Short mmCIF file of C-alpha atoms and ligand atoms in Angstrom, two decimals:
data_model
loop_
_atom_site.label_atom_id
_atom_site.label_comp_id
_atom_site.label_asym_id
_atom_site.label_seq_id
_atom_site.Cartn_x
_atom_site.Cartn_y
_atom_site.Cartn_z
CA MET A 1 -32.53 -25.22 -41.14
CA GLU A 2 -29.30 -27.10 -41.83
CA GLN A 3 -26.89 -28.13 -39.11
CA LYS A 4 -23.85 -25.81 -39.32
CA LEU A 5 -21.32 -28.59 -38.85
CA ILE A 6 -22.21 -32.08 -40.04
CA PHE A 7 -20.44 -35.37 -39.39
CA LYS A 8 -18.92 -35.52 -42.86
CA ASP A 9 -17.06 -32.23 -42.48
CA TYR A 10 -16.16 -32.91 -38.82
CA ASN A 11 -14.75 -36.29 -39.86
CA GLU A 12 -12.73 -34.93 -42.79
CA ALA A 13 -11.16 -32.31 -40.51
CA LEU A 14 -10.45 -34.85 -37.75
CA LYS A 15 -8.57 -36.97 -40.28
CA GLN A 16 -6.25 -33.94 -40.68
CA ASN A 17 -5.90 -33.78 -36.83
CA LYS A 18 -8.18 -30.74 -36.76
CA LEU A 19 -10.93 -30.86 -34.13
CA LEU A 20 -13.89 -28.76 -35.22
CA GLY A 21 -16.56 -27.62 -32.81
CA LEU A 22 -19.27 -24.98 -32.55
CA LYS A 23 -19.14 -21.79 -30.49
CA CYS A 24 -22.46 -20.39 -29.32
CA ARG A 25 -23.04 -16.73 -30.17
CA ASP A 26 -25.60 -16.48 -27.36
CA CYS A 27 -23.84 -18.02 -24.35
CA GLY A 28 -20.29 -18.64 -25.54
CA ALA A 29 -20.31 -22.40 -24.80
CA ILE A 30 -18.41 -24.80 -27.04
CA THR A 31 -20.28 -27.79 -28.45
CA VAL A 32 -18.46 -30.88 -29.72
CA PRO A 33 -19.26 -33.38 -31.17
CA PRO A 34 -21.41 -31.25 -33.48
CA LYS A 35 -25.11 -30.72 -32.81
CA MET A 36 -27.85 -28.58 -34.30
CA VAL A 37 -28.05 -26.44 -31.17
CA CYS A 38 -25.79 -25.36 -28.31
CA ARG A 39 -25.35 -28.08 -25.68
CA GLN A 40 -25.83 -25.54 -22.90
CA CYS A 41 -28.56 -23.14 -24.04
CA ALA A 42 -30.10 -24.86 -27.12
CA SER A 43 -29.46 -21.85 -29.38
CA PRO A 44 -28.91 -22.71 -33.05
CA ASP A 45 -26.85 -19.51 -33.46
CA MET A 46 -23.37 -21.02 -33.48
CA GLU A 47 -20.23 -20.66 -35.57
CA VAL A 48 -17.74 -23.35 -36.54
CA VAL A 49 -14.42 -23.03 -34.69
CA GLU A 50 -11.23 -25.08 -34.60
CA LEU A 51 -10.45 -26.42 -31.12
CA LYS A 52 -7.01 -27.21 -29.73
CA GLY A 53 -7.78 -30.86 -28.97
CA SER A 54 -5.81 -30.72 -25.73
CA GLY A 55 -7.27 -31.62 -22.38
CA LYS A 56 -7.09 -34.04 -19.46
CA ILE A 57 -8.24 -37.60 -18.97
CA ARG A 58 -11.36 -37.84 -16.79
CA THR A 59 -11.92 -41.60 -17.08
CA PHE A 60 -10.77 -44.65 -19.05
CA THR A 61 -11.12 -48.38 -19.53
CA THR A 62 -9.18 -51.11 -21.28
CA VAL A 63 -11.44 -53.35 -23.36
CA PHE A 64 -10.82 -57.11 -23.52
CA VAL A 65 -14.08 -58.27 -25.17
CA ALA A 66 -14.52 -56.83 -28.65
CA SER A 67 -17.44 -56.34 -30.97
CA GLU A 68 -17.72 -58.69 -33.92
CA GLY A 69 -15.21 -57.53 -36.54
CA ARG A 70 -12.93 -55.70 -34.10
CA GLU A 71 -11.33 -58.68 -32.35
CA ASP A 72 -7.87 -57.78 -33.67
CA GLU A 73 -7.91 -54.46 -31.80
CA ILE A 74 -8.08 -55.81 -28.21
CA PRO A 75 -6.82 -54.93 -25.72
CA TYR A 76 -7.28 -51.20 -26.30
CA THR A 77 -7.82 -48.24 -23.99
CA ILE A 78 -10.76 -45.84 -24.33
CA VAL A 79 -10.57 -42.46 -22.63
CA MET A 80 -13.02 -39.66 -21.93
CA VAL A 81 -11.09 -36.42 -22.19
CA GLU A 82 -12.24 -33.10 -20.79
CA LEU A 83 -11.06 -30.64 -23.43
CA ASP A 84 -9.49 -27.35 -22.38
CA ASP A 85 -12.44 -25.86 -24.27
CA GLY A 86 -14.92 -27.53 -21.88
CA PRO A 87 -16.72 -30.46 -23.51
CA TRP A 88 -15.85 -34.12 -22.90
CA ILE A 89 -14.94 -36.25 -25.89
CA MET A 90 -14.36 -39.97 -26.36
CA GLY A 91 -11.25 -41.36 -28.00
CA ASN A 92 -8.46 -43.89 -27.60
CA LEU A 93 -5.16 -43.57 -25.77
CA GLU A 94 -1.89 -44.61 -27.42
CA GLY A 95 1.67 -44.77 -26.20
CA ILE A 96 0.89 -46.84 -23.10
CA ASP A 97 0.51 -50.58 -22.48
CA PRO A 98 -3.30 -50.98 -22.34
CA LYS A 99 -2.94 -53.78 -19.79
CA GLU A 100 -1.16 -51.37 -17.44
CA ALA A 101 -3.77 -48.58 -17.65
CA SER A 102 -4.65 -47.53 -14.07
CA MET A 103 -6.28 -44.77 -12.03
CA GLU A 104 -3.01 -42.85 -12.33
CA LEU A 105 -4.18 -41.85 -15.82
CA VAL A 106 -7.02 -39.78 -14.40
CA GLY A 107 -6.14 -36.09 -14.54
CA LYS A 108 -3.19 -36.59 -16.93
CA LYS A 109 -2.86 -34.06 -19.76
CA VAL A 110 -3.16 -35.30 -23.33
CA LYS A 111 -2.81 -34.05 -26.89
CA MET A 112 -4.85 -35.23 -29.86
CA GLY A 113 -4.17 -37.07 -33.09
CA ASN A 114 -6.60 -39.32 -34.92
CA LYS A 115 -7.22 -42.87 -36.06
CA VAL A 116 -9.79 -43.97 -38.61
CA PHE A 117 -12.23 -46.81 -37.96
CA PRO A 118 -12.65 -48.14 -41.51
CA GLY A 119 -16.26 -49.08 -40.89
CA ASP A 120 -18.22 -52.35 -41.03
CA LYS A 121 -21.42 -53.48 -42.72
CA TYR A 122 -23.57 -51.56 -40.24
CA SER A 123 -21.68 -48.27 -39.96
CA ALA A 124 -22.48 -46.42 -43.22
CA GLY A 125 -18.80 -45.90 -43.87
CA GLU A 126 -15.70 -44.90 -41.92
CA GLY A 127 -15.33 -42.68 -38.89
CA ALA A 128 -12.26 -41.10 -37.36
CA ARG A 129 -11.88 -40.78 -33.61
CA PRO A 130 -9.47 -38.74 -31.51
CA LEU A 131 -6.33 -40.68 -30.68
CA PHE A 132 -4.82 -39.13 -27.57
CA SER A 133 -1.33 -39.41 -26.16
CA LEU A 134 0.12 -38.24 -22.84
CA VAL A 135 2.07 -34.99 -22.88
CA MET B 1 -57.05 -39.70 -16.20
CA LYS B 2 -58.45 -43.09 -15.23
CA LYS B 3 -56.74 -45.28 -12.65
CA VAL B 4 -54.89 -48.14 -14.35
CA ALA B 5 -54.20 -51.58 -12.91
CA VAL B 6 -51.99 -54.50 -13.78
CA VAL B 7 -54.46 -57.40 -13.85
CA GLY B 8 -52.17 -60.19 -15.05
CA VAL B 9 -48.49 -60.94 -15.66
CA GLY B 10 -46.62 -63.64 -17.54
CA GLU B 11 -43.01 -64.49 -18.17
CA THR B 12 -40.85 -67.19 -19.73
CA LYS B 13 -37.78 -68.42 -17.95
CA PHE B 14 -34.94 -66.05 -18.80
CA SER B 15 -32.11 -68.13 -20.22
CA GLY B 16 -29.13 -68.57 -22.48
CA PRO B 17 -29.65 -69.40 -26.18
CA GLN B 18 -33.22 -70.65 -26.82
CA GLU B 19 -34.56 -72.93 -29.49
CA LYS B 20 -37.93 -71.15 -29.34
CA THR B 21 -38.51 -68.24 -31.72
CA GLU B 22 -39.31 -64.74 -30.49
CA VAL B 23 -42.93 -65.19 -31.56
CA GLU B 24 -43.11 -68.45 -29.58
CA LEU B 25 -41.44 -66.99 -26.49
CA PHE B 26 -43.76 -63.99 -26.57
CA ALA B 27 -46.79 -66.28 -26.90
CA GLU B 28 -45.77 -68.24 -23.82
CA ALA B 29 -45.53 -65.12 -21.68
CA ALA B 30 -48.61 -63.46 -23.22
CA MET B 31 -50.94 -66.43 -22.77
CA GLU B 32 -49.89 -66.73 -19.13
CA ALA B 33 -50.72 -63.05 -18.54
CA ILE B 34 -54.02 -63.19 -20.45
CA THR B 35 -55.13 -66.39 -18.68
CA GLU B 36 -54.15 -64.98 -15.28
CA SER B 37 -56.29 -61.92 -16.11
CA ASN B 38 -59.34 -64.12 -16.76
CA LEU B 39 -59.39 -62.79 -20.32
CA LYS B 40 -59.23 -64.20 -23.85
CA PRO B 41 -56.94 -62.90 -26.61
CA LYS B 42 -59.98 -61.34 -28.33
CA ASP B 43 -60.44 -59.05 -25.31
CA ILE B 44 -57.09 -57.32 -25.92
CA LYS B 45 -57.63 -53.94 -27.63
CA ALA B 46 -53.97 -53.25 -28.52
CA LEU B 47 -50.47 -54.69 -28.03
CA PHE B 48 -47.34 -52.68 -27.19
CA ILE B 49 -44.22 -54.83 -27.55
CA GLY B 50 -40.58 -54.08 -26.80
CA ASN B 51 -38.13 -55.76 -29.17
CA VAL B 52 -34.68 -54.41 -29.89
CA LEU B 53 -32.60 -56.72 -32.02
CA GLY B 54 -34.96 -59.27 -33.56
CA ASP B 55 -33.82 -58.05 -36.96
CA PHE B 56 -30.27 -59.18 -36.11
CA ALA B 57 -31.10 -62.21 -33.95
CA GLU B 58 -33.60 -63.88 -36.27
CA GLY B 59 -33.87 -61.71 -39.37
CA GLN B 60 -37.35 -60.86 -38.10
CA GLY B 61 -38.59 -57.30 -38.30
CA MET B 62 -42.09 -56.11 -37.35
CA VAL B 63 -42.26 -58.96 -34.85
CA GLN B 64 -45.18 -57.32 -33.03
CA SER B 65 -47.66 -58.06 -35.84
CA PHE B 66 -46.66 -61.73 -36.06
CA ALA B 67 -46.65 -62.04 -32.27
CA ALA B 68 -50.17 -60.57 -32.04
CA GLU B 69 -51.58 -62.76 -34.80
CA ASN B 70 -49.93 -65.87 -33.35
CA ILE B 71 -51.88 -65.57 -30.08
CA GLY B 72 -55.18 -64.72 -31.74
CA CYS B 73 -55.16 -60.97 -31.16
CA LEU B 74 -56.48 -60.39 -34.67
CA TYR B 75 -56.65 -57.10 -36.56
CA VAL B 76 -55.89 -54.95 -33.50
CA PRO B 77 -53.13 -52.34 -33.35
CA ALA B 78 -49.71 -53.78 -32.45
CA ASN B 79 -46.78 -51.39 -31.88
CA ARG B 80 -43.09 -52.14 -31.48
CA TYR B 81 -40.95 -50.15 -29.05
CA GLU B 82 -37.18 -49.75 -29.34
CA GLY B 83 -35.42 -47.93 -26.53
CA ALA B 84 -32.52 -50.34 -26.15
CA CYS B 85 -32.69 -52.08 -22.76
CA ALA B 86 -35.64 -49.88 -21.66
CA SER B 87 -37.91 -50.95 -24.54
CA ALA B 88 -40.48 -52.96 -22.59
CA SER B 89 -40.76 -50.28 -19.92
CA MET B 90 -41.46 -47.71 -22.64
CA ALA B 91 -44.12 -50.04 -24.03
CA ILE B 92 -45.77 -50.54 -20.64
CA ARG B 93 -45.64 -46.83 -19.81
CA ASP B 94 -47.28 -45.93 -23.11
CA ALA B 95 -49.89 -48.66 -22.60
CA PHE B 96 -50.55 -47.13 -19.18
CA ILE B 97 -51.06 -43.69 -20.74
CA TRP B 98 -53.49 -45.04 -23.36
CA VAL B 99 -55.56 -46.86 -20.75
CA ALA B 100 -55.42 -43.87 -18.41
CA SER B 101 -56.69 -41.67 -21.23
CA GLY B 102 -59.73 -43.91 -21.67
CA TYR B 103 -59.00 -44.69 -25.32
CA TYR B 104 -58.41 -48.42 -24.64
CA ASP B 105 -59.67 -50.34 -21.61
CA ILE B 106 -57.50 -53.48 -21.93
CA VAL B 107 -53.94 -53.51 -23.37
CA LEU B 108 -51.24 -56.17 -23.45
CA ALA B 109 -47.70 -54.81 -23.09
CA GLY B 110 -44.30 -56.38 -22.68
CA GLY B 111 -41.37 -57.49 -24.74
CA VAL B 112 -39.26 -60.29 -26.17
CA GLU B 113 -35.60 -60.75 -27.06
CA ARG B 114 -33.07 -63.38 -28.11
CA ALA B 115 -29.84 -61.61 -27.22
CA ALA B 116 -28.10 -64.82 -26.12
CA THR B 117 -28.89 -66.51 -29.44
CA MET B 118 -26.79 -63.87 -31.21
CA GLY B 119 -23.57 -64.94 -29.49
CA THR B 120 -21.07 -62.65 -27.77
CA GLY B 121 -19.53 -61.07 -30.91
CA LEU B 122 -22.74 -59.97 -32.63
CA ALA B 123 -24.45 -59.14 -29.33
CA THR B 124 -21.51 -56.92 -28.32
CA ARG B 125 -21.58 -55.22 -31.74
CA THR B 126 -25.33 -54.62 -31.72
CA PHE B 127 -25.47 -53.50 -28.07
CA ALA B 128 -22.81 -50.90 -29.02
CA MET B 129 -25.42 -49.48 -31.42
CA PHE B 130 -27.03 -47.84 -28.36
CA SER B 131 -23.99 -45.62 -28.01
CA ASP B 132 -23.40 -42.88 -30.59
CA ALA B 133 -22.56 -44.58 -33.90
CA ARG B 134 -20.61 -41.62 -35.28
CA TYR B 135 -18.90 -40.12 -32.24
CA GLU B 136 -18.43 -43.08 -29.87
CA TYR B 137 -18.34 -46.36 -31.79
CA PRO B 138 -15.17 -45.54 -33.79
CA ALA B 139 -13.26 -45.56 -30.45
CA GLY B 140 -14.43 -49.15 -29.93
CA ILE B 141 -17.02 -48.42 -27.26
CA THR B 142 -18.85 -51.47 -25.91
CA PHE B 143 -21.59 -51.64 -23.31
CA PRO B 144 -19.30 -52.89 -20.54
CA ALA B 145 -16.81 -50.14 -21.50
CA VAL B 146 -19.41 -47.43 -20.80
CA PHE B 147 -19.99 -48.69 -17.27
CA ALA B 148 -16.31 -49.47 -16.78
CA MET B 149 -15.54 -45.80 -17.46
CA LEU B 150 -18.34 -44.78 -15.09
CA THR B 151 -16.72 -46.99 -12.43
CA HIS B 152 -13.37 -45.21 -12.66
CA LEU B 153 -15.17 -41.86 -12.75
CA TYR B 154 -17.23 -42.83 -9.69
CA ALA B 155 -14.08 -43.80 -7.77
CA ASP B 156 -12.44 -40.48 -8.70
CA THR B 157 -15.52 -38.32 -8.04
CA TYR B 158 -16.29 -39.72 -4.58
CA LYS B 159 -12.63 -40.40 -3.69
CA ILE B 160 -13.16 -44.09 -3.04
CA PRO B 161 -10.05 -46.24 -3.58
CA LEU B 162 -10.71 -48.41 -6.65
CA GLN B 163 -10.02 -51.66 -4.80
CA LYS B 164 -12.54 -50.75 -2.08
CA LEU B 165 -15.13 -49.79 -4.70
CA ARG B 166 -14.59 -53.06 -6.56
CA GLU B 167 -15.17 -55.00 -3.34
CA GLN B 168 -18.40 -53.05 -2.73
CA MET B 169 -19.49 -53.77 -6.30
CA ALA B 170 -18.78 -57.46 -5.74
CA ARG B 171 -21.32 -57.33 -2.88
CA VAL B 172 -23.92 -56.19 -5.41
CA SER B 173 -23.29 -59.23 -7.60
CA ILE B 174 -23.25 -61.57 -4.60
CA GLN B 175 -26.65 -60.29 -3.41
CA SER B 176 -28.11 -60.62 -6.91
CA TYR B 177 -26.81 -64.16 -7.32
CA LYS B 178 -28.27 -65.10 -3.91
CA HIS B 179 -31.78 -64.00 -4.91
CA GLY B 180 -31.51 -65.25 -8.49
CA SER B 181 -30.48 -68.68 -7.28
CA ALA B 182 -33.88 -68.94 -5.55
CA ASN B 183 -35.89 -67.67 -8.53
CA PRO B 184 -36.98 -70.53 -10.83
CA ARG B 185 -37.45 -68.11 -13.76
CA ALA B 186 -33.93 -66.73 -13.40
CA GLN B 187 -31.11 -67.54 -15.83
CA PHE B 188 -28.87 -68.39 -12.84
CA PHE B 189 -31.52 -70.33 -10.86
CA GLY B 190 -29.75 -72.74 -8.54
CA LYS B 191 -26.36 -71.26 -9.43
CA ASN B 192 -23.68 -69.02 -7.91
CA ALA B 193 -25.31 -68.75 -4.47
CA ASP B 194 -21.82 -69.37 -3.05
CA MET B 195 -20.24 -66.40 -4.89
CA THR B 196 -17.48 -64.60 -3.00
CA VAL B 197 -15.74 -61.24 -3.34
CA GLU B 198 -12.55 -63.08 -4.34
CA LYS B 199 -14.34 -64.98 -7.11
CA VAL B 200 -15.94 -61.81 -8.51
CA LEU B 201 -12.65 -59.89 -8.52
CA GLY B 202 -10.71 -62.83 -9.90
CA SER B 203 -12.98 -63.75 -12.79
CA PHE B 204 -12.32 -62.97 -16.46
CA MET B 205 -11.69 -59.26 -17.17
CA VAL B 206 -14.24 -57.85 -19.63
CA SER B 207 -13.40 -54.13 -19.57
CA THR B 208 -11.27 -52.79 -16.72
CA PRO B 209 -12.24 -52.87 -13.88
CA LEU B 210 -15.38 -54.91 -14.70
CA THR B 211 -15.02 -58.69 -14.60
CA LEU B 212 -17.46 -61.29 -15.88
CA HIS B 213 -19.25 -61.37 -12.51
CA ASP B 214 -19.73 -57.58 -12.59
CA CYS B 215 -21.64 -57.94 -15.87
CA CYS B 216 -25.15 -59.21 -16.58
CA PRO B 217 -25.43 -62.08 -19.08
CA PHE B 218 -26.85 -62.02 -22.59
CA SER B 219 -30.32 -63.58 -22.32
CA ASP B 220 -33.30 -64.87 -24.25
CA GLY B 221 -36.81 -64.47 -22.90
CA ALA B 222 -40.16 -62.70 -22.89
CA ALA B 223 -42.39 -61.03 -20.32
CA THR B 224 -45.81 -59.40 -20.56
CA VAL B 225 -48.43 -57.62 -18.48
CA VAL B 226 -52.12 -56.93 -19.03
CA LEU B 227 -53.24 -53.41 -18.08
CA ALA B 228 -56.89 -52.49 -17.56
CA SER B 229 -58.87 -49.50 -16.39
CA GLU B 230 -59.90 -49.57 -12.71
CA GLU B 231 -63.51 -50.26 -13.69
CA VAL B 232 -62.57 -53.32 -15.77
CA ALA B 233 -59.87 -54.44 -13.35
CA LYS B 234 -62.34 -54.73 -10.46
CA LYS B 235 -64.37 -57.24 -12.47
CA LEU B 236 -61.31 -59.31 -13.40
CA THR B 237 -59.31 -59.66 -10.19
CA GLY B 238 -59.44 -59.21 -6.45
CA LYS B 239 -55.76 -58.27 -6.50
CA PRO B 240 -55.29 -55.31 -8.87
CA VAL B 241 -51.88 -53.63 -8.72
CA TYR B 242 -52.22 -49.94 -9.61
CA ILE B 243 -49.65 -47.93 -11.53
CA THR B 244 -49.62 -44.67 -9.58
CA GLY B 245 -46.70 -42.79 -11.10
CA THR B 246 -44.42 -42.95 -14.13
CA GLY B 247 -41.62 -40.97 -15.69
CA GLN B 248 -39.52 -41.21 -18.83
CA SER B 249 -36.53 -39.20 -19.97
CA SER B 250 -33.99 -39.16 -22.80
CA CYS B 251 -30.53 -37.78 -23.45
CA GLY B 252 -27.60 -37.92 -25.88
CA PRO B 253 -24.08 -39.39 -26.02
CA LEU B 254 -22.20 -40.06 -22.78
CA GLY B 255 -19.85 -37.09 -23.20
CA ASN B 256 -22.78 -34.69 -23.48
CA GLN B 257 -23.88 -35.77 -19.98
CA SER B 258 -20.59 -34.52 -18.51
CA ASP B 259 -22.19 -31.85 -16.30
CA TYR B 260 -23.67 -34.65 -14.16
CA LEU B 261 -21.65 -37.88 -14.61
CA PRO B 262 -21.31 -40.32 -12.92
CA ARG B 263 -24.89 -39.37 -12.02
CA ILE B 264 -27.37 -40.18 -14.77
CA ARG B 265 -29.42 -37.01 -15.06
CA ALA B 266 -32.15 -38.63 -17.17
CA ARG B 267 -32.83 -41.02 -14.28
CA GLU B 268 -33.12 -38.21 -11.75
CA ILE B 269 -35.66 -36.41 -13.91
CA SER B 270 -37.59 -39.56 -14.77
CA SER B 271 -37.82 -40.80 -11.18
CA GLN B 272 -38.68 -37.38 -9.75
CA ARG B 273 -41.58 -37.23 -12.18
CA ALA B 274 -42.75 -40.69 -11.08
CA TYR B 275 -42.49 -39.83 -7.36
CA GLU B 276 -44.40 -36.59 -7.90
CA GLU B 277 -47.17 -38.28 -9.85
CA ALA B 278 -47.52 -40.95 -7.16
CA GLY B 279 -47.26 -38.43 -4.33
CA LEU B 280 -44.47 -40.49 -2.78
CA LYS B 281 -40.88 -40.15 -1.61
CA PRO B 282 -38.00 -42.61 -2.10
CA GLN B 283 -38.25 -43.77 1.53
CA ASP B 284 -41.88 -44.87 0.94
CA ILE B 285 -40.83 -47.57 -1.55
CA ASP B 286 -40.60 -51.14 -0.22
CA LEU B 287 -38.79 -52.76 -3.14
CA CYS B 288 -37.18 -51.68 -6.39
CA GLU B 289 -36.33 -53.74 -9.43
CA LEU B 290 -33.58 -51.62 -10.94
CA HIS B 291 -31.30 -51.70 -13.93
CA ASP B 292 -28.18 -53.51 -12.71
CA CYS B 293 -26.70 -54.26 -16.14
CA PHE B 294 -23.35 -53.96 -14.34
CA SER B 295 -22.62 -54.00 -10.61
CA ILE B 296 -21.64 -50.30 -10.64
CA ALA B 297 -24.98 -49.52 -12.30
CA SER B 298 -26.79 -50.54 -9.10
CA LEU B 299 -24.80 -48.07 -7.02
CA ILE B 300 -25.39 -45.25 -9.49
CA ALA B 301 -29.11 -46.11 -9.81
CA THR B 302 -29.94 -46.25 -6.09
CA GLU B 303 -28.30 -42.85 -5.59
CA SER B 304 -30.14 -41.17 -8.48
CA LEU B 305 -33.40 -42.76 -7.30
CA GLY B 306 -32.90 -41.15 -3.89
CA PHE B 307 -32.47 -44.32 -1.82
CA PHE B 308 -28.91 -43.49 -0.74
CA ASP B 309 -26.69 -40.38 -0.73
CA TYR B 310 -24.25 -39.87 -3.60
CA GLY B 311 -21.08 -41.89 -3.11
CA THR B 312 -22.50 -44.04 -0.30
CA ALA B 313 -24.42 -46.83 -2.06
CA GLY B 314 -21.46 -49.22 -1.84
CA GLU B 315 -21.50 -48.93 1.95
CA ALA B 316 -25.24 -49.57 1.88
CA TRP B 317 -24.67 -52.90 0.14
CA GLU B 318 -21.94 -53.80 2.63
CA LYS B 319 -24.39 -53.17 5.49
CA GLY B 320 -27.28 -55.04 3.87
CA GLU B 321 -29.33 -51.84 3.54
CA ALA B 322 -30.11 -52.62 -0.11
CA ASP B 323 -31.21 -56.17 0.66
CA ILE B 324 -34.52 -57.64 1.77
CA GLY B 325 -35.04 -56.40 5.34
CA GLY B 326 -32.87 -53.31 4.71
CA LYS B 327 -33.87 -49.74 3.86
CA ILE B 328 -34.94 -50.75 0.36
CA ALA B 329 -35.10 -54.26 -1.08
CA VAL B 330 -33.19 -54.03 -4.37
CA ASN B 331 -33.70 -56.68 -7.03
CA PRO B 332 -35.19 -59.54 -5.02
CA SER B 333 -35.65 -61.26 -8.41
CA GLY B 334 -31.89 -61.49 -8.87
CA GLY B 335 -31.96 -58.49 -11.20
CA LEU B 336 -30.41 -58.33 -14.64
CA LYS B 337 -27.26 -59.88 -13.16
CA ALA B 338 -28.83 -63.18 -12.07
CA LYS B 339 -32.40 -63.24 -13.41
CA GLY B 340 -31.13 -62.23 -16.83
CA HIS B 341 -31.35 -59.42 -19.37
CA PRO B 342 -33.33 -60.22 -22.55
CA ILE B 343 -33.15 -56.52 -23.38
CA GLY B 344 -36.50 -56.01 -25.14
CA ALA B 345 -38.30 -57.84 -22.33
CA THR B 346 -36.31 -56.72 -19.28
CA GLY B 347 -38.62 -53.92 -18.11
CA ALA B 348 -41.64 -56.21 -18.32
CA GLY B 349 -39.71 -58.77 -16.29
CA GLN B 350 -39.17 -56.11 -13.63
CA VAL B 351 -42.90 -55.33 -13.54
CA TYR B 352 -43.64 -59.08 -13.36
CA GLU B 353 -41.47 -59.33 -10.24
CA VAL B 354 -42.90 -56.21 -8.57
CA VAL B 355 -46.49 -57.41 -9.14
CA LYS B 356 -45.69 -60.90 -7.80
CA GLN B 357 -43.98 -59.34 -4.76
CA LEU B 358 -46.94 -57.05 -4.01
CA ARG B 359 -49.26 -60.05 -4.29
CA GLY B 360 -47.00 -62.05 -1.95
CA GLU B 361 -46.53 -64.79 -4.54
CA VAL B 362 -42.77 -65.29 -4.76
CA GLU B 363 -40.57 -67.93 -3.11
CA PRO B 364 -40.49 -67.35 0.68
CA GLU B 365 -36.71 -66.82 0.84
CA ARG B 366 -36.92 -63.79 -1.48
CA GLN B 367 -40.35 -62.40 -0.56
CA VAL B 368 -40.32 -58.83 0.75
CA GLU B 369 -42.71 -59.19 3.71
CA GLY B 370 -45.78 -56.97 3.54
CA ALA B 371 -44.61 -55.11 0.41
CA ARG B 372 -47.16 -52.46 -0.57
CA LEU B 373 -45.22 -50.12 -2.88
CA GLY B 374 -42.82 -51.21 -5.60
CA MET B 375 -40.81 -49.40 -8.24
CA THR B 376 -39.10 -50.25 -11.50
CA ASP B 377 -36.10 -48.55 -13.05
CA THR B 378 -35.01 -49.32 -16.59
CA LEU B 379 -32.12 -47.76 -18.49
CA GLY B 380 -31.46 -47.89 -22.23
CA GLY B 381 -28.10 -47.12 -23.83
CA ASP B 382 -25.59 -45.03 -21.90
CA GLY B 383 -28.44 -43.19 -20.18
CA GLY B 384 -30.18 -42.38 -23.48
CA THR B 385 -33.55 -43.69 -22.30
CA LEU B 386 -34.81 -43.93 -18.73
CA VAL B 387 -38.17 -45.19 -17.50
CA ASN B 388 -39.43 -45.36 -13.92
CA MET B 389 -42.78 -46.72 -12.74
CA ILE B 390 -44.36 -46.98 -9.29
CA PHE B 391 -46.85 -49.72 -8.35
CA GLU B 392 -49.24 -49.95 -5.42
CA ARG B 393 -51.10 -52.93 -3.98
CA GLY B 394 -54.77 -52.26 -4.65
CA TRP B 395 -56.46 -54.24 -1.87
ZN1 ZN C 1 -25.40 -21.42 -25.95
#
């Protein structure tokens, strides 16, 4: 059985600012990032759907110590966003000063764009991530 | 199922960058454990070894075979375990299951790592490999960042002002440094006993709100244990320490744990399984070596393990309830924070400490008086692997 939505197709869509997920035909739950089975009921009977990409910030951090190869990016802010569709998704936050990121961000509404990590020698190629901004 | 005992333990000093190779570090710890068990290498029927990043640290894969051969455990099965920071605990738990099943009667288990040797850049990159490579790493996730986000989420979930939470977390680091400073095998032996809340909060910011003193160090080191069936154990030692309950659990990327966060559901399931198997409750446990990779991790762990109510662990540290003489003695070794965190060996280091505590063989200032029941808690990745084990004094 093949996974209905694989990373390659998810990534290509995300690069066009389209967030793809999977809707369960058994329980209705939305799964993103993609998996073989529904994150709530483990059913493989899911269809690919386009999500809105909007949601609210549940938590965040600003990173000051980078991985090898990503030193030029610090400081940057990572956020976990609870999508209006339910799941939580990890991305970065732009349009703020990362050094000023505070608890006031929690609960703030965001919309989604994307930014591509070009990859390094370990990553088997590039990968886009959601790039959120406050609305 | 046969009863299984720890009959010997061994450990190198946990430290910063080492000149010894992983094979040499492992040998040091293994020979100590084998000698303490009144055994010879030829008596070992199989080796289960945790090693996470040897490929990156030394360019050495399949280290378990070289490590076995180096100590004269010839032509016996040697398996490597990789479960990020929980690797050695996975190895010991599986060794326990094999001995319990009766298939082997004497097994050496443990782990080795040279995380400090890699340096901060490569270590940070490779540790991030225990998050989701496709759906988390592109955002620049690092290990401190995972627990930094859990800190903000914890503050929001339990409505604790961030500054107050940070001060409570500083108490965790201070307690760990105090015990580690008295542990000769600890990376911070003789150091940081005078740590203060102000110093923790004012040190270098790693990932907001976690400072350097909220984070465990990168470490080199090895630790091992010898497990034997009850029948064999009784012939080898007058002080067998029995493994009476274990649990292990897995889960996926951090976001997929959202129904429970900041609780780590895998830990709740793993520890409940261990308590059930041992027929014990959290309040029965005298000491726990738990996975304090970051100060916030201790709060989250003690709550999921059932020692304190959700959202109250910080207060417990403030009142000394998580210290020796309190409700539960947490990390009398100094924990990952002060003893060190050579990731592939960490779980075996926890077992080493619990066994020494139950035998009453640690330095007086950090001995838990009369300890009879001890527990370990080891976490890999952002909750991706969890192992819990319960140990009982057998005499
Ligand atoms: Zn479903």
